[in-house]
Coordinates of C-alpha atoms in Angstrom, one line a residue:
M1 CA 148.7 116.9 71.7
K2 CA 146.5 114.0 70.9
L3 CA 145.7 113.2 74.5
T4 CA 145.0 116.8 75.2
H5 CA 142.6 116.9 72.2
V6 CA 140.8 113.7 73.4
T7 CA 140.6 115.1 76.9
T8 CA 139.2 118.4 75.6
T9 CA 136.6 116.5 73.5
V10 CA 135.5 114.4 76.4
L11 CA 135.1 117.4 78.7
L12 CA 133.1 119.2 76.1
L13 CA 130.9 116.1 75.7
V14 CA 130.4 115.9 79.5
L15 CA 129.6 119.7 79.6
A16 CA 127.1 119.3 76.8
Y17 CA 125.4 116.5 78.6
C18 CA 125.2 118.3 81.9
T19 CA 124.0 121.5 80.3
A20 CA 121.2 119.5 78.5
G21 CA 120.4 117.8 81.8
A22 CA 120.1 121.1 83.6
A23 CA 117.7 122.4 80.9
L24 CA 115.1 119.8 81.9
P25 CA 112.6 120.5 84.6
T26 CA 113.0 118.9 88.0
F27 CA 110.6 117.8 90.7
T28 CA 110.9 118.9 94.2
D29 CA 109.4 117.1 97.2
V30 CA 107.4 119.8 98.9
T31 CA 105.1 117.5 100.9
E32 CA 106.2 118.7 104.4
K33 CA 106.5 122.3 103.4
A34 CA 103.0 122.3 101.9
G35 CA 101.5 120.9 105.1
I36 CA 100.6 117.5 103.9
D37 CA 101.1 115.4 107.1
A38 CA 98.9 112.4 106.2
K39 CA 100.3 108.8 106.2
H40 CA 98.8 106.0 104.3
S41 CA 98.1 102.7 106.2
Y42 CA 96.8 99.4 105.2
G43 CA 95.3 99.0 108.7
D44 CA 97.7 96.3 109.9
S45 CA 101.1 95.8 111.3
K46 CA 102.3 93.5 108.5
L47 CA 101.4 93.2 104.8
N48 CA 99.7 89.7 104.5
N49 CA 96.9 89.8 102.0
I50 CA 95.7 91.1 98.6
V51 CA 93.4 93.7 100.0
E52 CA 96.3 95.4 102.0
G53 CA 98.7 95.0 99.0
T54 CA 96.3 96.7 96.5
G55 CA 96.9 100.1 98.3
S56 CA 95.0 103.4 97.7
G57 CA 94.7 106.3 95.3
A58 CA 94.4 110.0 95.5
M59 CA 92.9 113.0 93.7
F60 CA 93.6 116.6 92.7
F61 CA 90.1 118.4 92.5
D62 CA 88.7 121.8 93.2
Y63 CA 86.2 121.1 95.8
D64 CA 85.5 124.7 96.8
S65 CA 85.6 126.1 93.2
D66 CA 88.2 128.8 94.0
G67 CA 90.5 127.9 91.1
W68 CA 93.1 126.0 93.2
L69 CA 93.5 122.3 93.2
D70 CA 92.8 120.6 96.5
I71 CA 94.0 117.2 97.5
Y72 CA 92.0 114.1 98.7
L73 CA 93.9 111.1 100.0
V74 CA 92.3 107.7 100.5
N75 CA 93.3 105.4 103.5
G76 CA 92.9 101.9 104.7
C77 CA 91.5 100.8 108.1
W78 CA 91.7 98.0 110.6
L79 CA 89.0 95.6 109.5
K80 CA 88.2 92.2 111.0
D81 CA 87.8 90.6 107.6
I82 CA 91.3 91.4 106.5
S83 CA 93.5 92.6 109.4
D84 CA 95.5 90.7 112.1
N85 CA 94.6 91.1 115.8
R86 CA 98.1 92.7 116.2
G87 CA 96.9 95.8 114.2
R88 CA 93.9 96.4 116.5
K89 CA 95.5 99.5 117.9
L90 CA 94.7 101.1 114.6
R91 CA 91.0 100.4 114.9
G92 CA 89.0 103.5 114.4
N93 CA 92.1 105.7 114.1
L94 CA 92.5 105.9 110.4
T95 CA 90.6 108.1 108.0
N96 CA 90.6 109.7 104.5
R97 CA 91.9 113.3 104.3
L98 CA 90.9 116.4 102.5
Y99 CA 93.5 119.2 102.2
R100 CA 92.4 122.7 101.0
N101 CA 94.8 124.5 98.7
K102 CA 95.4 128.0 100.2
G103 CA 96.9 129.4 97.0
D104 CA 100.3 130.1 98.5
G105 CA 101.9 126.6 98.1
T106 CA 100.4 125.3 101.4
F107 CA 97.4 123.2 102.3
T108 CA 95.1 123.0 105.3
D109 CA 93.5 119.8 106.6
V110 CA 89.7 120.4 106.3
T111 CA 88.6 116.8 106.6
K112 CA 86.5 117.3 109.8
K113 CA 85.0 120.5 108.7
A114 CA 84.1 119.2 105.3
G115 CA 82.7 115.9 106.7
V116 CA 84.5 113.6 104.3
G117 CA 86.7 111.5 106.7
D118 CA 85.3 108.2 105.7
K119 CA 86.8 105.5 108.0
G120 CA 86.0 102.5 105.6
Y121 CA 88.7 100.5 103.9
G122 CA 89.4 102.9 101.1
A123 CA 90.9 102.2 97.7
G124 CA 89.9 104.7 95.1
C125 CA 88.2 108.0 94.7
S126 CA 86.6 110.3 92.0
A127 CA 84.8 113.6 91.9
A128 CA 82.2 115.1 89.5
D129 CA 79.2 117.3 89.6
F130 CA 76.6 114.6 89.2
D131 CA 73.7 116.9 90.2
G132 CA 74.6 119.9 88.0
D133 CA 74.5 122.4 90.9
G134 CA 77.9 123.8 90.0
D135 CA 80.2 122.1 92.6
V136 CA 81.9 118.7 92.5
D137 CA 80.7 115.9 94.6
L138 CA 83.0 113.1 96.0
Y139 CA 82.7 109.4 95.5
V140 CA 84.9 107.1 97.7
L141 CA 85.5 103.4 96.6
N142 CA 86.0 100.9 99.3
Y143 CA 86.4 97.3 100.3
G144 CA 82.9 97.3 101.5
A145 CA 80.1 99.9 100.8
N146 CA 81.1 102.9 98.7
V147 CA 80.4 106.4 99.9
L148 CA 78.9 109.2 97.8
Y149 CA 79.2 112.7 99.3
R150 CA 77.1 115.5 97.9
N151 CA 78.9 118.9 97.9
N152 CA 76.7 121.4 99.8
G153 CA 78.5 124.3 98.2
D154 CA 79.5 125.8 101.5
G155 CA 82.7 123.8 102.2
T156 CA 80.8 120.8 103.7
F157 CA 79.5 117.5 102.2
T158 CA 76.5 115.3 103.0
D159 CA 76.7 111.5 102.8
I160 CA 73.9 110.4 100.4
S161 CA 75.3 106.9 99.7
K162 CA 72.3 104.7 100.5
K163 CA 69.7 107.2 99.0
S164 CA 71.7 107.5 95.8
G165 CA 72.0 103.7 95.2
L166 CA 75.8 104.0 94.8
D167 CA 76.7 102.3 98.0
D168 CA 78.0 99.2 96.2
S169 CA 79.2 96.8 98.7
R170 CA 81.6 94.9 96.4
W171 CA 85.3 95.7 96.4
S172 CA 85.4 98.8 94.1
L173 CA 88.6 100.5 92.8
S174 CA 87.9 103.0 90.1
S175 CA 85.0 105.1 88.9
P176 CA 85.1 107.3 85.7
W177 CA 82.2 109.7 85.2
F178 CA 80.7 110.6 81.9
D179 CA 77.3 111.0 80.2
Y180 CA 77.1 107.6 78.5
D181 CA 73.4 108.1 77.4
N182 CA 73.7 111.7 76.3
D183 CA 70.8 112.9 78.5
G184 CA 72.6 115.7 80.0
D185 CA 73.8 114.4 83.4
L186 CA 76.8 112.3 84.5
D187 CA 76.7 108.6 84.9
V188 CA 79.4 106.5 86.5
Y189 CA 81.2 103.3 85.7
V190 CA 82.4 101.4 88.8
T191 CA 85.3 98.9 88.4
N192 CA 85.1 96.1 90.9
Y193 CA 87.9 93.7 91.7
L194 CA 87.5 90.3 93.3
E195 CA 85.8 88.4 96.1
Y196 CA 88.2 88.1 99.0
D197 CA 87.7 85.2 101.2
K198 CA 88.8 86.7 104.6
G199 CA 92.1 84.7 104.3
E200 CA 90.6 81.2 104.1
F201 CA 92.6 80.2 101.1
R202 CA 96.1 79.1 102.2
S203 CA 97.5 77.0 99.4
F204 CA 100.1 79.3 98.1
Y205 CA 103.9 79.6 98.0
P206 CA 104.8 81.2 101.3
A207 CA 107.7 83.3 99.8
A208 CA 105.2 85.1 97.7
G209 CA 103.7 86.6 100.9
Y210 CA 100.0 85.9 100.2
P211 CA 97.8 84.4 97.4
G212 CA 97.5 86.3 94.1
P213 CA 94.4 87.3 92.2
L214 CA 93.8 84.0 90.5
S215 CA 93.1 82.5 93.9
Y216 CA 89.7 84.4 94.1
K217 CA 86.6 84.8 92.0
G218 CA 86.3 87.9 90.0
Q219 CA 83.5 90.4 90.3
P220 CA 81.5 92.2 87.6
D221 CA 81.8 95.9 87.0
A222 CA 78.8 98.2 87.1
M223 CA 77.4 101.1 85.1
Y224 CA 75.0 103.4 87.0
R225 CA 72.7 105.7 85.1
N226 CA 72.0 109.1 86.7
N227 CA 68.2 109.4 87.1
G228 CA 68.5 113.2 87.6
D229 CA 66.9 113.2 91.1
G230 CA 70.0 112.2 93.2
T231 CA 69.5 108.5 92.6
F232 CA 71.2 106.0 90.2
T233 CA 70.0 102.8 88.5
D234 CA 72.3 99.8 87.7
V235 CA 72.1 99.4 83.9
T236 CA 75.1 97.1 83.5
K237 CA 73.4 94.4 81.8
A238 CA 71.1 96.6 79.6
A239 CA 74.2 98.5 78.5
G240 CA 76.0 95.4 77.4
L241 CA 78.6 95.8 80.1
Y242 CA 78.1 92.8 82.2
N243 CA 81.2 90.5 82.6
P244 CA 80.8 88.4 85.8
G245 CA 84.4 87.2 85.9
G246 CA 86.3 90.5 85.7
R247 CA 89.0 91.6 88.0
G248 CA 89.1 95.2 87.3
M249 CA 92.1 97.2 88.7
S250 CA 91.1 100.6 87.3
A251 CA 89.3 102.1 84.3
T252 CA 89.3 105.2 82.2
A253 CA 87.3 106.6 79.4
G254 CA 87.6 108.6 76.2
D255 CA 86.6 108.8 72.6
I256 CA 89.1 106.1 71.5
D257 CA 87.6 105.4 68.1
N258 CA 87.0 109.1 67.2
D259 CA 83.2 108.8 66.6
G260 CA 82.1 111.3 69.1
L261 CA 81.1 108.8 71.8
I262 CA 83.0 108.0 75.0
D263 CA 84.3 104.5 75.3
I264 CA 85.6 102.6 78.3
Y265 CA 88.9 100.9 78.9
V266 CA 89.3 98.6 81.9
A267 CA 92.6 97.1 83.0
N268 CA 92.0 93.7 84.6
D269 CA 94.4 91.7 86.8
A270 CA 95.8 88.4 85.6
M271 CA 93.4 88.2 82.6
E272 CA 92.4 90.0 79.4
N273 CA 91.6 93.7 79.5
Y274 CA 88.2 95.1 78.2
F275 CA 87.6 97.8 75.6
H276 CA 83.9 98.6 75.7
R277 CA 83.2 100.5 72.5
N278 CA 80.2 102.9 72.8
L279 CA 77.7 102.0 70.1
G280 CA 75.3 104.8 70.9
G281 CA 71.9 104.5 72.2
G282 CA 73.2 103.6 75.7
K283 CA 74.8 100.3 74.4
F284 CA 78.4 99.1 74.5
K285 CA 80.3 96.1 73.1
N286 CA 83.6 94.6 74.3
E287 CA 85.9 94.7 71.3
A288 CA 89.2 94.4 73.0
L289 CA 90.3 91.3 71.0
V290 CA 89.3 92.9 67.6
W291 CA 91.2 96.1 68.4
G292 CA 94.3 94.4 69.9
L293 CA 93.7 95.7 73.4
A294 CA 92.9 92.5 75.3
F295 CA 96.5 91.4 75.8
G296 CA 100.1 92.6 75.8
E297 CA 102.5 91.8 72.9
G298 CA 103.3 88.4 74.4
G299 CA 99.7 87.4 74.3
Q300 CA 99.5 86.9 78.1
G301 CA 97.0 88.2 80.5
V302 CA 99.4 90.4 82.5
S303 CA 98.7 92.0 85.8
S304 CA 97.5 95.3 84.4
M305 CA 97.2 98.2 86.8
G306 CA 96.1 101.7 86.1
P307 CA 95.4 102.8 82.4
T308 CA 96.1 106.3 81.2
I309 CA 95.0 107.6 77.8
G310 CA 96.6 110.4 75.7
D311 CA 97.8 111.1 72.1
V312 CA 101.4 110.1 72.5
D313 CA 102.4 110.6 68.8
R314 CA 100.2 113.5 68.1
D315 CA 98.3 111.8 65.3
G316 CA 94.9 112.8 66.4
R317 CA 94.1 109.5 68.0
L318 CA 94.2 108.4 71.7
D319 CA 96.8 105.9 72.7
I320 CA 96.8 103.9 75.9
Y321 CA 99.6 103.1 78.4
V322 CA 99.1 100.5 81.1
P323 CA 101.7 99.7 83.8
D324 CA 101.9 96.2 84.9
M325 CA 104.2 93.6 86.8
G326 CA 106.2 93.2 83.7
Y327 CA 107.2 95.6 81.0
G328 CA 104.1 97.8 80.9
C329 CA 102.1 98.1 77.7
L330 CA 102.1 101.0 75.3
Q331 CA 99.2 100.6 72.8
M332 CA 99.4 102.9 69.9
N333 CA 96.1 103.7 68.1
R334 CA 96.3 103.1 64.4
G335 CA 92.7 104.0 63.6
K336 CA 91.1 100.5 63.4
Y337 CA 93.4 98.6 65.7
F338 CA 96.2 99.1 68.3
E339 CA 99.9 98.3 67.9
D340 CA 102.0 97.4 70.9
R341 CA 105.0 99.6 70.8
T342 CA 106.3 99.0 74.3
A343 CA 109.7 97.6 73.3
Q344 CA 110.3 99.8 70.4
S345 CA 109.6 102.9 72.4
R346 CA 112.2 101.9 74.9
L347 CA 109.7 101.8 77.8
A348 CA 110.1 98.0 78.2
V349 CA 113.9 98.1 78.8
V350 CA 113.4 100.6 81.7
C351 CA 110.1 99.5 83.1
G352 CA 110.8 95.8 83.0
Q353 CA 112.9 95.9 86.2
Y354 CA 110.0 97.4 88.2
T355 CA 106.4 96.7 89.3
G356 CA 104.3 99.5 87.8
W357 CA 101.1 100.8 89.4
G358 CA 100.2 104.6 89.1
G359 CA 101.0 105.5 85.4
L360 CA 100.4 108.9 84.0
L361 CA 100.7 110.5 80.5
L362 CA 101.6 114.2 81.1
D363 CA 103.7 116.8 79.3
Y364 CA 105.9 117.7 82.2
D365 CA 108.3 119.9 80.1
N366 CA 105.7 121.6 77.9
D367 CA 107.3 120.7 74.7
G368 CA 104.1 119.4 73.1
Y369 CA 104.6 115.7 73.7
L370 CA 103.3 113.5 76.4
D371 CA 105.9 111.9 78.8
V372 CA 105.4 109.0 81.1
F373 CA 105.5 108.8 84.9
I374 CA 105.1 105.5 86.8
A375 CA 104.9 105.0 90.5
N376 CA 106.5 101.6 91.3
G377 CA 106.7 99.1 94.2
N378 CA 106.6 95.5 95.0
A379 CA 103.2 93.9 94.9
H380 CA 103.4 91.3 97.8
H381 CA 106.1 92.8 100.1
E382 CA 107.0 96.2 101.3
Y383 CA 110.1 96.2 98.9
S384 CA 110.8 99.6 97.7
E385 CA 111.5 100.7 94.0
E386 CA 112.4 103.9 92.2
D387 CA 109.8 105.7 90.2
V388 CA 110.1 106.1 86.4
L389 CA 110.1 109.3 84.4
M390 CA 110.4 108.8 80.7
R391 CA 110.7 111.8 78.4
N392 CA 108.9 111.7 75.0
N393 CA 111.5 112.5 72.2
G394 CA 108.8 113.2 69.7
K395 CA 110.1 110.5 67.3
G396 CA 108.3 107.5 68.7
G397 CA 110.6 106.8 71.5
F398 CA 111.1 107.7 75.3
V399 CA 114.3 108.7 77.1
D400 CA 114.9 107.8 80.9
V401 CA 115.3 111.2 82.5
A402 CA 114.6 110.2 86.2
A403 CA 118.2 110.6 87.3
R404 CA 118.2 114.1 86.1
S405 CA 114.7 115.1 87.4
G406 CA 115.4 115.7 91.1
A407 CA 116.5 114.0 94.3
Y408 CA 113.0 112.2 94.6
F409 CA 113.9 109.8 91.8
R410 CA 116.9 108.6 93.6
Q411 CA 114.8 107.4 96.5
K412 CA 112.8 104.3 96.8
H413 CA 109.2 103.9 97.7
V414 CA 106.3 101.2 97.6
G415 CA 104.2 103.2 95.2
R416 CA 100.6 102.8 94.3
G417 CA 98.2 105.5 93.1
S418 CA 99.3 108.8 91.5
A419 CA 97.7 111.8 90.1
C420 CA 98.9 115.0 88.2
G421 CA 97.8 118.6 88.0
D422 CA 99.0 122.1 88.2
F423 CA 98.4 122.7 92.0
D424 CA 100.4 126.0 92.1
N425 CA 98.9 127.4 88.9
D426 CA 102.3 128.3 87.5
G427 CA 101.8 126.6 84.1
D428 CA 103.5 123.2 84.6
I429 CA 102.2 119.9 85.7
D430 CA 102.9 118.7 89.3
L431 CA 102.7 115.1 90.7
L432 CA 101.0 113.5 93.7
V433 CA 102.1 109.9 94.6
V434 CA 100.5 107.5 97.2
N435 CA 103.0 105.2 98.8
L436 CA 102.0 102.1 100.6
N437 CA 102.2 102.4 104.5
A438 CA 104.0 105.6 104.1
S439 CA 103.7 109.4 103.6
P440 CA 102.4 110.5 100.2
K441 CA 104.6 112.7 98.1
L442 CA 103.6 116.1 96.6
L443 CA 106.2 116.8 93.9
R444 CA 106.4 120.4 92.5
N445 CA 107.5 120.8 88.9
D446 CA 110.3 123.4 88.8
G447 CA 111.2 124.6 85.3
G448 CA 108.4 123.0 83.2
A449 CA 106.9 126.5 82.4
K450 CA 110.1 127.6 80.6
N451 CA 108.3 126.4 77.4
S452 CA 104.9 128.0 76.5
W453 CA 101.7 126.4 77.7
L454 CA 98.0 126.8 77.6
T455 CA 95.3 125.4 80.1
V456 CA 91.8 125.2 78.8
V457 CA 89.1 125.1 81.5
C458 CA 85.8 123.9 79.9
K459 CA 82.6 124.8 81.6
L460 CA 79.0 124.0 80.6
P461 CA 76.5 126.8 80.1
G462 CA 76.3 128.8 83.3
G463 CA 80.1 128.6 83.8
K464 CA 80.2 126.4 86.9
S465 CA 80.0 122.7 86.0
D466 CA 83.0 121.1 84.3
A467 CA 82.3 119.8 80.7
I468 CA 83.1 116.2 81.4
G469 CA 83.5 114.3 78.1
A470 CA 84.4 117.4 76.0
R471 CA 87.2 117.0 73.6
V472 CA 89.8 119.9 73.4
S473 CA 92.0 120.3 70.3
V474 CA 94.8 122.8 70.4
K475 CA 96.9 123.6 67.2
A476 CA 100.2 125.5 67.6
G477 CA 102.3 125.8 64.5
S478 CA 102.4 122.3 62.8
L479 CA 101.5 120.5 66.0
T480 CA 97.9 119.5 66.9
Q481 CA 97.1 118.0 70.3
I482 CA 93.9 116.6 71.7
R483 CA 92.6 115.8 75.1
D484 CA 89.3 114.4 76.4
V485 CA 88.1 115.8 79.7
I486 CA 88.0 112.6 81.6
P487 CA 90.1 113.2 84.7
V488 CA 89.8 109.6 86.2
T489 CA 93.0 108.1 84.9
G490 CA 95.8 105.8 86.2
Y491 CA 95.6 103.7 89.2
L492 CA 92.7 104.4 91.7
S493 CA 93.1 108.1 91.2
Q494 CA 91.9 111.2 89.5
S495 CA 93.9 114.1 88.0
D496 CA 93.4 117.7 87.2
T497 CA 90.1 118.3 85.1
R498 CA 91.6 121.3 83.3
A499 CA 93.1 120.4 79.9
H500 CA 96.7 121.3 79.9
F501 CA 98.8 121.7 76.8
G502 CA 102.5 122.3 76.3
L503 CA 103.2 124.6 73.3
G504 CA 107.0 124.5 73.0
E505 CA 108.1 127.9 71.7
A506 CA 104.7 128.9 70.2
K507 CA 103.1 132.1 71.6
T508 CA 99.6 131.6 70.3
A509 CA 97.3 128.6 69.5
D510 CA 94.0 127.8 67.9
V511 CA 91.5 126.1 70.2
E512 CA 88.5 123.9 69.3
I513 CA 86.2 122.4 71.9
R514 CA 83.8 119.7 71.0
W515 CA 81.2 119.8 73.8
P516 CA 79.5 116.7 75.2
D517 CA 76.5 117.4 73.2
Q518 CA 78.6 117.6 70.0
R519 CA 78.4 121.3 69.4
K520 CA 81.7 123.1 68.9
T521 CA 83.4 126.3 69.8
T522 CA 86.5 127.6 68.0
L523 CA 88.9 130.2 69.2
K524 CA 91.7 131.7 67.0
N525 CA 95.1 133.0 68.0
V526 CA 94.7 132.5 71.8
A527 CA 97.6 133.8 73.7
A528 CA 99.8 131.2 75.4
G529 CA 100.7 131.3 79.1
Q530 CA 97.0 131.5 80.6
M531 CA 94.3 129.4 82.1
L532 CA 91.6 130.0 79.6
K533 CA 88.0 129.5 80.8
V534 CA 85.7 128.7 78.0
V535 CA 81.9 128.6 78.8
Q536 CA 79.6 126.8 76.4
E537 CA 76.9 128.9 74.9
P538 CA 73.4 127.8 75.9
K539 CA 71.2 126.2 73.3
T540 CA 69.0 128.6 71.4
K541 CA 65.3 127.6 71.2

């Protein structure tokens, strides 16, 4: 009888576990089915330098303004400065790719038609309506001159790189857009990495594959002010943002100190990170040390990758998560300083076995709390690793749910950039992952919309341009969530501009939008389960 009782108890526990696991959403690899046939290449036959190992990013964005997220994928190329002669067969054959969302779960390659198939050595990308004409323009970041494509509004783009002044020839990786000087148009912060020496430095441990970042000089990032006429001016020094020895891997932005001004966070490689606090009047000050954001808990300058920002504990303050080559770093915002909670949250025990790159904070199960996704892969060799999915338990900790989240998480890849967004408009957040020298992965979220959700689409007066820099607050029951509309997040990539919120079991929510000009719009008892477009009222004279 005792054995039977124990057996029955064990079976019930197993059944309860399986039932709980089945209740969670899963991610399905729909890359091939969706028609995404691109393949990333670092432009060579063998991985042998830091340029090739840095990889590329990707982007969800609505280039044709039809309400469906399109996909842009950045690629490498064969380049004499970095590639071996054995890879010359790839010369001129690699290009970036643009895929148009057809709204039925499939995509069409429109790269040639749109004219955005840059053949430079690509790293990152971003998109924003810099000229205020109602459609998003495309910025491609390269090892070499960057490329700015102006959206013509008819499905095509025009290369205006040289005329604009954004054809920076340094090795650029990331470029968040926002209105830093509050003059009504979007400016751009460009993160630059290091000065590669074309392979001249050879004093390194051969088993490492190639020299690391400390073997090269860093490069300063750049802030470009939008002049309002299609051109930009470098105001880095005037804005207090000049750091000549930086090794920026990626950057993001948000109102981190809750003063209504957009700040900048830069994740650097093998050195301290930067927190450029916006002082107003077009001025910034690096206060990373004061706020506890310069280093990880151990005090070391780790190899930080792509920073992602969100309110993890729902206390009304933006927190920061940064993947790296160690345990990652979860920095919790305590108002006047940040507290490292990587170990206490149980992120360290899982992430410490991997090399993290493309990190994202997203509410994949719509329970109202932000979860963590990380694309992993070895830094110096094409050694594959599993990706990480950690579910927020709402109590300050995360639970590893990767094994219960679909077959994809039982596979290994050499991951780099990642982006998130609701590409099928069904109310849950999907994933796009770039893998080094391999096919990207489009992962459809199946089951995330079982909980309630609300997506807020913020538009400036006229209803066409995204309100970049707006803060959206959503209150459902006792839970209040915030999100700043800054889609450049994570490693080399950009995610959905639309502000998505999981509502749990709530059927309605109150919404407040603080627009970039600090005016506010409040909406009460908004029904869940919709993409709510909110257009800012024009100023009255």
